[in-house]
mmCIF file of C-alpha atoms in Angstrom:
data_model
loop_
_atom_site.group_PDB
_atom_site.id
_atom_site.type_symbol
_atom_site.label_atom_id
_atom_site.label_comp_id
_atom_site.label_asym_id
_atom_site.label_seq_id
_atom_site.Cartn_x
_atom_site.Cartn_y
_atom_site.Cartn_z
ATOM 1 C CA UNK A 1 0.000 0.000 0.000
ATOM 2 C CA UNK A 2 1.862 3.218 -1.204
ATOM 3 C CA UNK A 3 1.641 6.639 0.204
ATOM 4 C CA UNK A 4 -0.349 8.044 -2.523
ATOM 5 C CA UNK A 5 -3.204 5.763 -1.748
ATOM 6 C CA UNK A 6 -3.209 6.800 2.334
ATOM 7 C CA UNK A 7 -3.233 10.572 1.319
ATOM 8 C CA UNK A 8 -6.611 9.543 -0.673
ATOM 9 C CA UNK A 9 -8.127 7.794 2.170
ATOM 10 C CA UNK A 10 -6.730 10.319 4.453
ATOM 11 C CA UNK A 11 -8.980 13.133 2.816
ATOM 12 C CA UNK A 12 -12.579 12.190 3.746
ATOM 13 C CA UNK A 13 -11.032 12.124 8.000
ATOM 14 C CA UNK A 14 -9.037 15.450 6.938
ATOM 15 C CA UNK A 15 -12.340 17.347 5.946
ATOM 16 C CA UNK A 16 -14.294 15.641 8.885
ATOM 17 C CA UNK A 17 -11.966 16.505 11.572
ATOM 18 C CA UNK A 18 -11.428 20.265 9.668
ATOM 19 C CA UNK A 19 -15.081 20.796 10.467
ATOM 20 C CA UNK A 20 -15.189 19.916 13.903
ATOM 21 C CA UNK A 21 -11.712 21.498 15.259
ATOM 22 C CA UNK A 22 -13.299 24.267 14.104
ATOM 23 C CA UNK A 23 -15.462 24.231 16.979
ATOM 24 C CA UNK A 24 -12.531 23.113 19.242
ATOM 25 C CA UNK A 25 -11.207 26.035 18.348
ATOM 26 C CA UNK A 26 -14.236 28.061 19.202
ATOM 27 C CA UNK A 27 -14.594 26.007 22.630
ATOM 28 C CA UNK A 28 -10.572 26.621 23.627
ATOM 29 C CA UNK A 29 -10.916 30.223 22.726
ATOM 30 C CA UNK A 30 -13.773 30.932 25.224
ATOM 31 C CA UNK A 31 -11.819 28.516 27.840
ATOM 32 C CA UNK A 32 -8.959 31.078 28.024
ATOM 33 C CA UNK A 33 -6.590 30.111 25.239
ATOM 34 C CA UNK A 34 -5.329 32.251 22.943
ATOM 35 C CA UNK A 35 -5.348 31.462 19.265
ATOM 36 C CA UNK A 36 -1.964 29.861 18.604
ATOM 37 C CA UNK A 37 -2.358 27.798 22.077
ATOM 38 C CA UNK A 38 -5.672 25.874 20.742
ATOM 39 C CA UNK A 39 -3.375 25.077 17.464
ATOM 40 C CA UNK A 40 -0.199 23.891 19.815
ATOM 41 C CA UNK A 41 -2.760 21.648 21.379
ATOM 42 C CA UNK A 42 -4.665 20.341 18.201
ATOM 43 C CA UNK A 43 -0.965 20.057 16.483
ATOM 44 C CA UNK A 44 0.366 17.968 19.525
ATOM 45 C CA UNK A 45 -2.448 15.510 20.730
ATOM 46 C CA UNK A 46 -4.824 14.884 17.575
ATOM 47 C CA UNK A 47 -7.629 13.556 19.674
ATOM 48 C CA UNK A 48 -11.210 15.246 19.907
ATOM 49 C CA UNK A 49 -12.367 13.962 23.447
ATOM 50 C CA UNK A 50 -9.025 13.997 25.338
ATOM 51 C CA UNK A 51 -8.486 17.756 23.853
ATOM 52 C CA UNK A 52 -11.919 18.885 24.931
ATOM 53 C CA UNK A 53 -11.633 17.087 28.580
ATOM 54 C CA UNK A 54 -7.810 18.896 28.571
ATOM 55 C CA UNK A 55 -8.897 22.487 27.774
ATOM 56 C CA UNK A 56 -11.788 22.177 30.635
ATOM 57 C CA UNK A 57 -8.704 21.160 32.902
ATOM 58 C CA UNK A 58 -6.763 24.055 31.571
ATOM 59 C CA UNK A 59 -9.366 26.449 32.276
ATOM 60 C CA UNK A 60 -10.612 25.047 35.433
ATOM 61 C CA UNK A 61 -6.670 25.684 36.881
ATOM 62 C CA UNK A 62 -6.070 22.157 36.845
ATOM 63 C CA UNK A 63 -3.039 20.141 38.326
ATOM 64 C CA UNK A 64 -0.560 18.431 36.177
ATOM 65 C CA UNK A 65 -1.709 15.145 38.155
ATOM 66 C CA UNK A 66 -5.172 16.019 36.971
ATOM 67 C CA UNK A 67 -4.258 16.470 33.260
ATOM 68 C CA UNK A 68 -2.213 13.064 33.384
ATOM 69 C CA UNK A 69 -5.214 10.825 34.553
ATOM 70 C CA UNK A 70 -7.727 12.495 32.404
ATOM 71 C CA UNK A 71 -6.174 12.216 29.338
ATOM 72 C CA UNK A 72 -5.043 8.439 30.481
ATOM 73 C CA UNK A 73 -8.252 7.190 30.670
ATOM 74 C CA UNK A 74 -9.863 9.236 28.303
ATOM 75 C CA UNK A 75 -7.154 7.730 25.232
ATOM 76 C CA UNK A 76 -6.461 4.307 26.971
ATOM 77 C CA UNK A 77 -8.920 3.440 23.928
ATOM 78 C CA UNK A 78 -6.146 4.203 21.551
ATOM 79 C CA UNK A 79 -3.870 1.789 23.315
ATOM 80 C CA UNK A 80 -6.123 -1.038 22.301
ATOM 81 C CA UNK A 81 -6.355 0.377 19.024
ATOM 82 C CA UNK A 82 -2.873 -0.092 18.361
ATOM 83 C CA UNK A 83 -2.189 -3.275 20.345
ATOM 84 C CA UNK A 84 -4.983 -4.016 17.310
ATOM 85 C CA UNK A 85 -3.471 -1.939 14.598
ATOM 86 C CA UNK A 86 -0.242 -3.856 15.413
ATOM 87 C CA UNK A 87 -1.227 -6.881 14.305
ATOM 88 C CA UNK A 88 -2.229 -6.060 10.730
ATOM 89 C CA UNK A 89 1.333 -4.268 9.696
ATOM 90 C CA UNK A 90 4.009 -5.422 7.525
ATOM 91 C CA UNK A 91 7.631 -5.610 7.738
ATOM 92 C CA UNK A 92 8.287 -2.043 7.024
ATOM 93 C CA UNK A 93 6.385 -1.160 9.918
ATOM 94 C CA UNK A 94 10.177 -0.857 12.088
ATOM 95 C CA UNK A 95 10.515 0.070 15.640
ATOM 96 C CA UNK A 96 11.179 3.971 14.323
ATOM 97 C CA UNK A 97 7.917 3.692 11.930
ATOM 98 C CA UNK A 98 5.955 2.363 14.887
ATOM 99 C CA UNK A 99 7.043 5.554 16.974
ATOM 100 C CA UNK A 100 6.475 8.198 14.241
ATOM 101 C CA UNK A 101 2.950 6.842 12.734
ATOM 102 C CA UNK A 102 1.935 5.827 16.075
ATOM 103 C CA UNK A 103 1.343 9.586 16.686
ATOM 104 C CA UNK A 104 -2.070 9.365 13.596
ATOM 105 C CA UNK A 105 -3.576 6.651 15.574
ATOM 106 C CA UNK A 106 -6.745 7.975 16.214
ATOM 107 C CA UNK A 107 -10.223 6.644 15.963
ATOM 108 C CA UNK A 108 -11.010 7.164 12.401
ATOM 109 C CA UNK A 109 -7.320 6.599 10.883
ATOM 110 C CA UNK A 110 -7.586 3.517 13.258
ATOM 111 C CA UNK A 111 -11.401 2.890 11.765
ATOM 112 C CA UNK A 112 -10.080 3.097 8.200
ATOM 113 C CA UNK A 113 -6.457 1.454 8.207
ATOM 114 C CA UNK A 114 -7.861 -1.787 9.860
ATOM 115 C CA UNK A 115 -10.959 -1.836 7.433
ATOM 116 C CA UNK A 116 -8.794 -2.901 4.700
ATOM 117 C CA UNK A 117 -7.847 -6.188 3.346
ATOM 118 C CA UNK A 118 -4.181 -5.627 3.172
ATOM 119 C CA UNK A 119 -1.378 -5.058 5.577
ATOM 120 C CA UNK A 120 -0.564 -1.320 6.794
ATOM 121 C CA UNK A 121 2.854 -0.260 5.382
ATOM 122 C CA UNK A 122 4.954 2.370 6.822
ATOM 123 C CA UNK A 123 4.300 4.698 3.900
ATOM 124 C CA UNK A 124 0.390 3.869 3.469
ATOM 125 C CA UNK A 125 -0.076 5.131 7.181
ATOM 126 C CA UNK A 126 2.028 8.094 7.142
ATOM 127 C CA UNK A 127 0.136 9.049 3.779
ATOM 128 C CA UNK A 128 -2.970 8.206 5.529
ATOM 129 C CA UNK A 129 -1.861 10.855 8.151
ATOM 130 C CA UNK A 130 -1.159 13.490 6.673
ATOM 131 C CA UNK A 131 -4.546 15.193 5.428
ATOM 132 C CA UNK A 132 -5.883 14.367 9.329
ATOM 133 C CA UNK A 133 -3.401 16.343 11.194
ATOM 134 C CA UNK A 134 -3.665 19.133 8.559
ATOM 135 C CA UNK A 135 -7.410 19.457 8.475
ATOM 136 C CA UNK A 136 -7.498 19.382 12.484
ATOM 137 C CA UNK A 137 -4.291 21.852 12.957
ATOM 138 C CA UNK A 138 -6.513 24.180 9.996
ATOM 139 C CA UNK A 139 -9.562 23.874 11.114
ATOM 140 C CA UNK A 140 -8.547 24.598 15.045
ATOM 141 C CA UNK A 141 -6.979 27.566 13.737
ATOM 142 C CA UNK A 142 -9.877 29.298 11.801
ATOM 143 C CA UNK A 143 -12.297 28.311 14.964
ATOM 144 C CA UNK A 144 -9.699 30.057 16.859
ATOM 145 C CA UNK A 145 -9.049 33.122 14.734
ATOM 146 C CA UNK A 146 -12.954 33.649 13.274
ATOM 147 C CA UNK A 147 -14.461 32.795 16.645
ATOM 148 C CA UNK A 148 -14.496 36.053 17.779
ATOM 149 C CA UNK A 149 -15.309 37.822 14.396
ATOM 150 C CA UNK A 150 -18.215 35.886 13.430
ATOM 151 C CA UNK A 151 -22.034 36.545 14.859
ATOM 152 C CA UNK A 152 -22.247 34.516 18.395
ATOM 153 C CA UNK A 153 -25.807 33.120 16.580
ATOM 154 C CA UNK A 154 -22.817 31.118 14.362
ATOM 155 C CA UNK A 155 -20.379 30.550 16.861
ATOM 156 C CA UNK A 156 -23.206 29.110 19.095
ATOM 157 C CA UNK A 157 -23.983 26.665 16.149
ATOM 158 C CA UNK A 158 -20.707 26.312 15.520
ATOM 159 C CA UNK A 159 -19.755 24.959 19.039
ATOM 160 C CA UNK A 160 -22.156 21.839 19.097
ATOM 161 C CA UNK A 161 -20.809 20.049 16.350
ATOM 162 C CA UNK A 162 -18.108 18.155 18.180
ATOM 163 C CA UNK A 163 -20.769 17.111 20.611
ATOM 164 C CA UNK A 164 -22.484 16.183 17.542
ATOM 165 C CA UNK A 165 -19.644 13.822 16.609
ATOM 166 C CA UNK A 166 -19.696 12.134 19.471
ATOM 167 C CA UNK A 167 -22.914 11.389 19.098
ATOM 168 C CA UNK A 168 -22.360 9.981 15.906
ATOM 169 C CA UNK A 169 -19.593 7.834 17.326
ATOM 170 C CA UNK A 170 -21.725 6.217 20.079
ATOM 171 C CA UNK A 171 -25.515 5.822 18.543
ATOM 172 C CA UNK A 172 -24.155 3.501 16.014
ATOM 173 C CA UNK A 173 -21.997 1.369 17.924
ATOM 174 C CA UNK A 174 -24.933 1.172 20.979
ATOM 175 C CA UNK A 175 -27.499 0.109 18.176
ATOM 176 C CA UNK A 176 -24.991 -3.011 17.263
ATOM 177 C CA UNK A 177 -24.425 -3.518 20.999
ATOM 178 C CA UNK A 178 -26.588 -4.271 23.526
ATOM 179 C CA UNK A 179 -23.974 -3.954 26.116
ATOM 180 C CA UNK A 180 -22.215 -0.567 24.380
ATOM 181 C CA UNK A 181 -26.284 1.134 24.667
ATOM 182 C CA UNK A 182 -26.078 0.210 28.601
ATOM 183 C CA UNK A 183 -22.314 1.047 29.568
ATOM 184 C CA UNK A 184 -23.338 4.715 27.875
ATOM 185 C CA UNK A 185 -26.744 5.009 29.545
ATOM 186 C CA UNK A 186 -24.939 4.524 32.304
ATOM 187 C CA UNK A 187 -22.073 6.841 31.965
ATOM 188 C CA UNK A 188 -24.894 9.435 30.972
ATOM 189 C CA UNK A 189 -26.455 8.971 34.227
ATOM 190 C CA UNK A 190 -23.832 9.098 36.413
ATOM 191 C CA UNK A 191 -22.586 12.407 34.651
ATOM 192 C CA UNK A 192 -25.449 13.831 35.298
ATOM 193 C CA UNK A 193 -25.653 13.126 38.443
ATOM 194 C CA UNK A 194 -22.005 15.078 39.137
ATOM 195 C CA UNK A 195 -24.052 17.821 37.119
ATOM 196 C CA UNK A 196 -26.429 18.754 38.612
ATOM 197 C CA UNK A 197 -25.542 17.559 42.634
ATOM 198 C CA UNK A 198 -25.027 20.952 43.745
ATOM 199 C CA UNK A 199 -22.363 18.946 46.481
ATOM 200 C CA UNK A 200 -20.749 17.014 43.430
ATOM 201 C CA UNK A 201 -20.881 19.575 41.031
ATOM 202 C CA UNK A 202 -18.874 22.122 43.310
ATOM 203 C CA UNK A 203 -16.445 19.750 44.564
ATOM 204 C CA UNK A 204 -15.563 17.145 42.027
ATOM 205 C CA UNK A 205 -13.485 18.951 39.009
ATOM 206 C CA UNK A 206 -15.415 17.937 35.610
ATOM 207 C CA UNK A 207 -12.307 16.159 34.552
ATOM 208 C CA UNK A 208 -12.051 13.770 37.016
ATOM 209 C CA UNK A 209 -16.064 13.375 36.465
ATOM 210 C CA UNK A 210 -15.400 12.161 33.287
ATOM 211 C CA UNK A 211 -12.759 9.817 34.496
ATOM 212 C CA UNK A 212 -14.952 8.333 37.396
ATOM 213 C CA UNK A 213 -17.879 8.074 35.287
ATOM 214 C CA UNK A 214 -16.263 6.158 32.620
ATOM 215 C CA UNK A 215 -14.141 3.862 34.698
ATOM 216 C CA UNK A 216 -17.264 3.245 37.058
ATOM 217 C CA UNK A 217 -19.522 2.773 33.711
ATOM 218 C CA UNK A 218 -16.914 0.545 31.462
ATOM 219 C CA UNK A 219 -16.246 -1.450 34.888
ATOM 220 C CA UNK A 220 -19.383 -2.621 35.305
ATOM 221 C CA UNK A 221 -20.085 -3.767 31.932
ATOM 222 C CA UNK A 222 -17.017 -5.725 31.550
ATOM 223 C CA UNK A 223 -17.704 -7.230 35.136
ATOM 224 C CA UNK A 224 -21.557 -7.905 33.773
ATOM 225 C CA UNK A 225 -21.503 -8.099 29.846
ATOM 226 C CA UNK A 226 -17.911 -9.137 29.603
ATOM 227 C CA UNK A 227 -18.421 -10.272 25.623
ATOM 228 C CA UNK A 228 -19.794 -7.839 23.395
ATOM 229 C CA UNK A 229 -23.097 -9.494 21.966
ATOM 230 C CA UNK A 230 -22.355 -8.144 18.819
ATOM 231 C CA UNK A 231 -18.890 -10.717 18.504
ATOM 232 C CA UNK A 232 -21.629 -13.698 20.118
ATOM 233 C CA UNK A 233 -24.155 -13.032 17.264
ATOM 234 C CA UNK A 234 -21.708 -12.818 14.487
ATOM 235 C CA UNK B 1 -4.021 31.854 29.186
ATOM 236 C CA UNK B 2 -0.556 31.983 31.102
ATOM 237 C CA UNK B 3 2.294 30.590 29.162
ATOM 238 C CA UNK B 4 3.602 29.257 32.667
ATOM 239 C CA UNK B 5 0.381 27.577 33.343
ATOM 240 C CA UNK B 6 -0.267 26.429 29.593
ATOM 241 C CA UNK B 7 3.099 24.824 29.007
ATOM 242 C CA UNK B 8 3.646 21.737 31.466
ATOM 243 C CA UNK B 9 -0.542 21.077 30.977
ATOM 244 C CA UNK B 10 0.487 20.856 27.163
ATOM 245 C CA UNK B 11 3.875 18.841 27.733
ATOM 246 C CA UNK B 12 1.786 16.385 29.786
ATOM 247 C CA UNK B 13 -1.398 16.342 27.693
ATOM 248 C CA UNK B 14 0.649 15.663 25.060
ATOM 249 C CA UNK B 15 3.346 13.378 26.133
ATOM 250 C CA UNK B 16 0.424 10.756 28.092
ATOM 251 C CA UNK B 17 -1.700 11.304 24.292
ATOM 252 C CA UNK B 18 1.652 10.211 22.388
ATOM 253 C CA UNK B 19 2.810 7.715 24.860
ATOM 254 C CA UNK B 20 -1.160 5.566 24.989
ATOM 255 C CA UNK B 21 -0.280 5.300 20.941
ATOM 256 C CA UNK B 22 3.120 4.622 20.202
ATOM 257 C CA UNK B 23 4.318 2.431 23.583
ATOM 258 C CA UNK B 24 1.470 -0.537 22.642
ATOM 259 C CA UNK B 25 2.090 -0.046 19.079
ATOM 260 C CA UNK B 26 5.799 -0.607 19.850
ATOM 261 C CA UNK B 27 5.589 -3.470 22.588
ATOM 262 C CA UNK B 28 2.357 -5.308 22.274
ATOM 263 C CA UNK B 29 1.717 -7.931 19.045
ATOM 264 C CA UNK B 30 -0.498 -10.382 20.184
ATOM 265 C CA UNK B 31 -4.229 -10.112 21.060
ATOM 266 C CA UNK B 32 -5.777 -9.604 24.873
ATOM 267 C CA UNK B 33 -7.928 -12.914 25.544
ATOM 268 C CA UNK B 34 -9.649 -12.230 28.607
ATOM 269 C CA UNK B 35 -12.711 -11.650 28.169
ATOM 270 C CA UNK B 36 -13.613 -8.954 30.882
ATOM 271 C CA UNK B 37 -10.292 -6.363 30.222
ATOM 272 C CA UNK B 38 -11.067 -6.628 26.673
ATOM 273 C CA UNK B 39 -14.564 -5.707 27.268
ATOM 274 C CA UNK B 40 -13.129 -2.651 29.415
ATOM 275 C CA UNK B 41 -11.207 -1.800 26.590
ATOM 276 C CA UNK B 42 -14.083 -1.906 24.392
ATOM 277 C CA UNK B 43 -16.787 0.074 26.575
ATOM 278 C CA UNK B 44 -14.060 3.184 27.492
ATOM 279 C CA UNK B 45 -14.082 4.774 24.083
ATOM 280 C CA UNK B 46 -17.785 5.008 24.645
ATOM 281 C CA UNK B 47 -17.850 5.523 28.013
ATOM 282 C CA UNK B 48 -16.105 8.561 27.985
ATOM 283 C CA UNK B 49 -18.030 10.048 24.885
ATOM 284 C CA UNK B 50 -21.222 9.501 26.953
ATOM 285 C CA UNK B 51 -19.799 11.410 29.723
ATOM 286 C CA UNK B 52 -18.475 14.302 28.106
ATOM 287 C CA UNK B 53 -21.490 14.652 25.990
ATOM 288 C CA UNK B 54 -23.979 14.609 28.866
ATOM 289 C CA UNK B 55 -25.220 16.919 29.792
ATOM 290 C CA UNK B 56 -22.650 19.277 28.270
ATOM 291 C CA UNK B 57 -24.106 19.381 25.173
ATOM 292 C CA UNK B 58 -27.711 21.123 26.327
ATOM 293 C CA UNK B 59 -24.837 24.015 27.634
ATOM 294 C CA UNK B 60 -22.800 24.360 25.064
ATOM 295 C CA UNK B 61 -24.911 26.991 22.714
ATOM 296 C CA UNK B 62 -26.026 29.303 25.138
ATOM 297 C CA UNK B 63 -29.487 27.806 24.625
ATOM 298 C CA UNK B 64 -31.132 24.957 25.790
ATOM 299 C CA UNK B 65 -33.552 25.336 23.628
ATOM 300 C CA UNK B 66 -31.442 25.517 20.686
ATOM 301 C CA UNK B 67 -29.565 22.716 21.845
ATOM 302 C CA UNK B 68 -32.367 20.422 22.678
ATOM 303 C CA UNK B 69 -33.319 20.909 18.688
ATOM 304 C CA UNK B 70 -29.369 19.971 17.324
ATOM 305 C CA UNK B 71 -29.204 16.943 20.112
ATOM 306 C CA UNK B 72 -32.690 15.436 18.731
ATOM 307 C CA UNK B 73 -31.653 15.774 14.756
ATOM 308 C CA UNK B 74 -28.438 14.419 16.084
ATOM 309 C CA UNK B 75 -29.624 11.514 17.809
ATOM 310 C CA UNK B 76 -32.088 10.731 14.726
ATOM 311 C CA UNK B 77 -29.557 11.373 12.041
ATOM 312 C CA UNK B 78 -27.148 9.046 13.943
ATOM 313 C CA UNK B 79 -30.219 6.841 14.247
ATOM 314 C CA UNK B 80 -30.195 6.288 10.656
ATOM 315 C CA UNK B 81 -26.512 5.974 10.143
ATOM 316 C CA UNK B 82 -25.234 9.379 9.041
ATOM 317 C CA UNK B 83 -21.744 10.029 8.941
ATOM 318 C CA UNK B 84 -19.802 11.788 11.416
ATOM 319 C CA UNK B 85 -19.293 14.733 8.876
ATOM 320 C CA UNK B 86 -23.354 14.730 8.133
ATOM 321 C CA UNK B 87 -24.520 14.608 11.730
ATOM 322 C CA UNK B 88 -21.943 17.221 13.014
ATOM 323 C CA UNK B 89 -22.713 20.220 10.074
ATOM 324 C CA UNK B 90 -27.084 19.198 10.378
ATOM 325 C CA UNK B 91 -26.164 19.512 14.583
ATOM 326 C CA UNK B 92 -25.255 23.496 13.682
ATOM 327 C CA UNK B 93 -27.143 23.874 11.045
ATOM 328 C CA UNK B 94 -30.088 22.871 13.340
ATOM 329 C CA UNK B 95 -29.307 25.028 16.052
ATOM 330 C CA UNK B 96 -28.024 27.832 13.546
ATOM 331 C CA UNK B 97 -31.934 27.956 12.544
ATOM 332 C CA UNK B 98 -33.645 27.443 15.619
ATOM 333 C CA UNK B 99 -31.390 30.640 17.226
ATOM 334 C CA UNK B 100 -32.068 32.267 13.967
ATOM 335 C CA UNK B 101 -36.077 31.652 14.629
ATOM 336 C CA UNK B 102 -35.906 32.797 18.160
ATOM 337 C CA UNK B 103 -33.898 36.151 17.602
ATOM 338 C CA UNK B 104 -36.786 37.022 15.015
ATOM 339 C CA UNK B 105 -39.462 35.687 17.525
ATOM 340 C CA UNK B 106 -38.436 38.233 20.243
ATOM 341 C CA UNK B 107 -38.200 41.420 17.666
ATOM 342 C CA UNK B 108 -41.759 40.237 16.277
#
């Protein structure tokens, strides 16, 4: 698989995530960053929820201690992506390619380089890179820069659409899943819970709320449902 | 924000983000068996979206209203299998019109 053929599939993510950093660009803006600190941060992590989680520590005058458990548990997905990944690469994939394309592995780059038939090169996944960190560095950038020039009415808009993403990350996979609709009804509850309990809500710092709620939600499904139904029905 | 506050939250951020990809991509080759750790690995990824997006999203246009509106055509667009790209531009574009709509309601 050459390079030219990961910059192609690269595009589709590239405009996706361009889209949405937009409106992490918008949402580290009005957190307190200024406009080339969102871009350091979309530049040097790549990752929607752990960047979202890390601003609200940021802003919140979060400890270092903090920062380092959130955004743990918040990417310890992406370790099991490329434990995963691993598995389907070819010889050029060398201890030095592993350290340099390990930085694209991401959801979607993970979604699409796995999806194929063949093995994952070295050249394939840094082609397959590329467009990705581009469109999220870019689009981070003009969140950050035309977030405060353009009408609040769009900015507003503008800010839900990485919520909306999510969204469209977790309906799917909780329709295939029995067990993946219950481990996020779950998590939903108990976040809300750290919401709106005045108590909670003043005490509990919203990063570690997302870290309790997921551990506390993922916990209990792998101690109840621990096969996915969706591997048991074929 | 203060460089001297921003710069070791970005050197960690960054560093933990980097080191969850690369170390297992480096180290680990063969597949997790048991069952229940590679269900946890499984249910964190959506886990965590759950929790971020609830009930920040209601909050996060300065609306609930407005919100409410781009969280239902979200749900139902994700309902029917929409792409990330689809349901994340018809989320604003929702509560684009529905702010739009209430801005003219209060003049009228």
């Amino acid at each position: 698989m050459t390079l030219k053929q990961g910059i192609k599939d690269g595009l589709a993510i590239g405009l996706g995530y361009l889209s949405v950093s937009f409106s992490f660009g918008i949402l580290a803006v009005t957190s307190g960053l200024s406009w080339w600190q969102a871009v350091l941060v979309s530049f040097t992590n790549l990752t929607s929820a752990g960047q979202v989680a890390g601003v609200g520590i940021m802003a919140s005058g979060g400890g270092l201690l903090e920062m380092a458990i959130a955004t743990l548990v918040i990417n310890l997905r992406y370790a099991l992506m490329a434990i995963s990944l691993s598995q389907k690469t070819d010889e050029s994939m060398t201890t030095p390619a592993r350290l340099f394309t390990g930085f694209f592995i991401t959801d979607e780059i993970f979604g699409v380089a796995s999806s194929g038939n063949q093995a994952v090169s070295r050249t394939y996944m840094t082609g397959l890179g590329i467009l990705p960190v581009a469109g999220w560095t870019l689009g981070t950038l003009l969140g950050a820069v035309l977030g405060n020039i353009l009408p609040s009415t769009v900015t507003n808009a503008l800010s839900i659409a990485i919520y909306g993403m999510f969204i469209a990350i977790i309906i799917p996979a909780a329709r295939k899943s029995k067990a993946i609709l219950i481990v996020s009804i779950i998590a939903v509850c108990l976040s809300c819970i750290f919401y709106y309990v005045p108590f909670l809500n003043s005490h509990v710092s919203s990063g570690f709320a997302i870290i309790i709620c997921s551990i506390v939600a993922a916990l209990a499904g792998a101690i109840f449902m621990p096969v996915k139904e969706d591997e048991t029905n074929g | 924000m203060d460089n001297l506050l921003f710069f070791p939250l970005l050197l960690v951020m960054a560093l933990v983000t980097y080191l969850i990809r690369a170390v297992p991509f480096v180290l680990f080759r063969k597949k997790i068996s048991n069952p229940r750790l590679k269900a946890f690995f499984d249910y964190i990824p959506y886990a965590v979206l759950s929790s971020m997006t609830f009930p920040a999203i209601l909050y996060s246009t300065g609306s609930v209203l407005s919100a409410a509106a781009g969280l239902f055509v979200a749900l139902f667009l994700s309902w029917r299998g929409k792409s990330l790209l689809v349901v994340a531009l018809a989320t604003s574009l929702t509560v684009l019109g529905v702010s739009l709509l209430m801005t003219v309601m209060q003049v009228a």
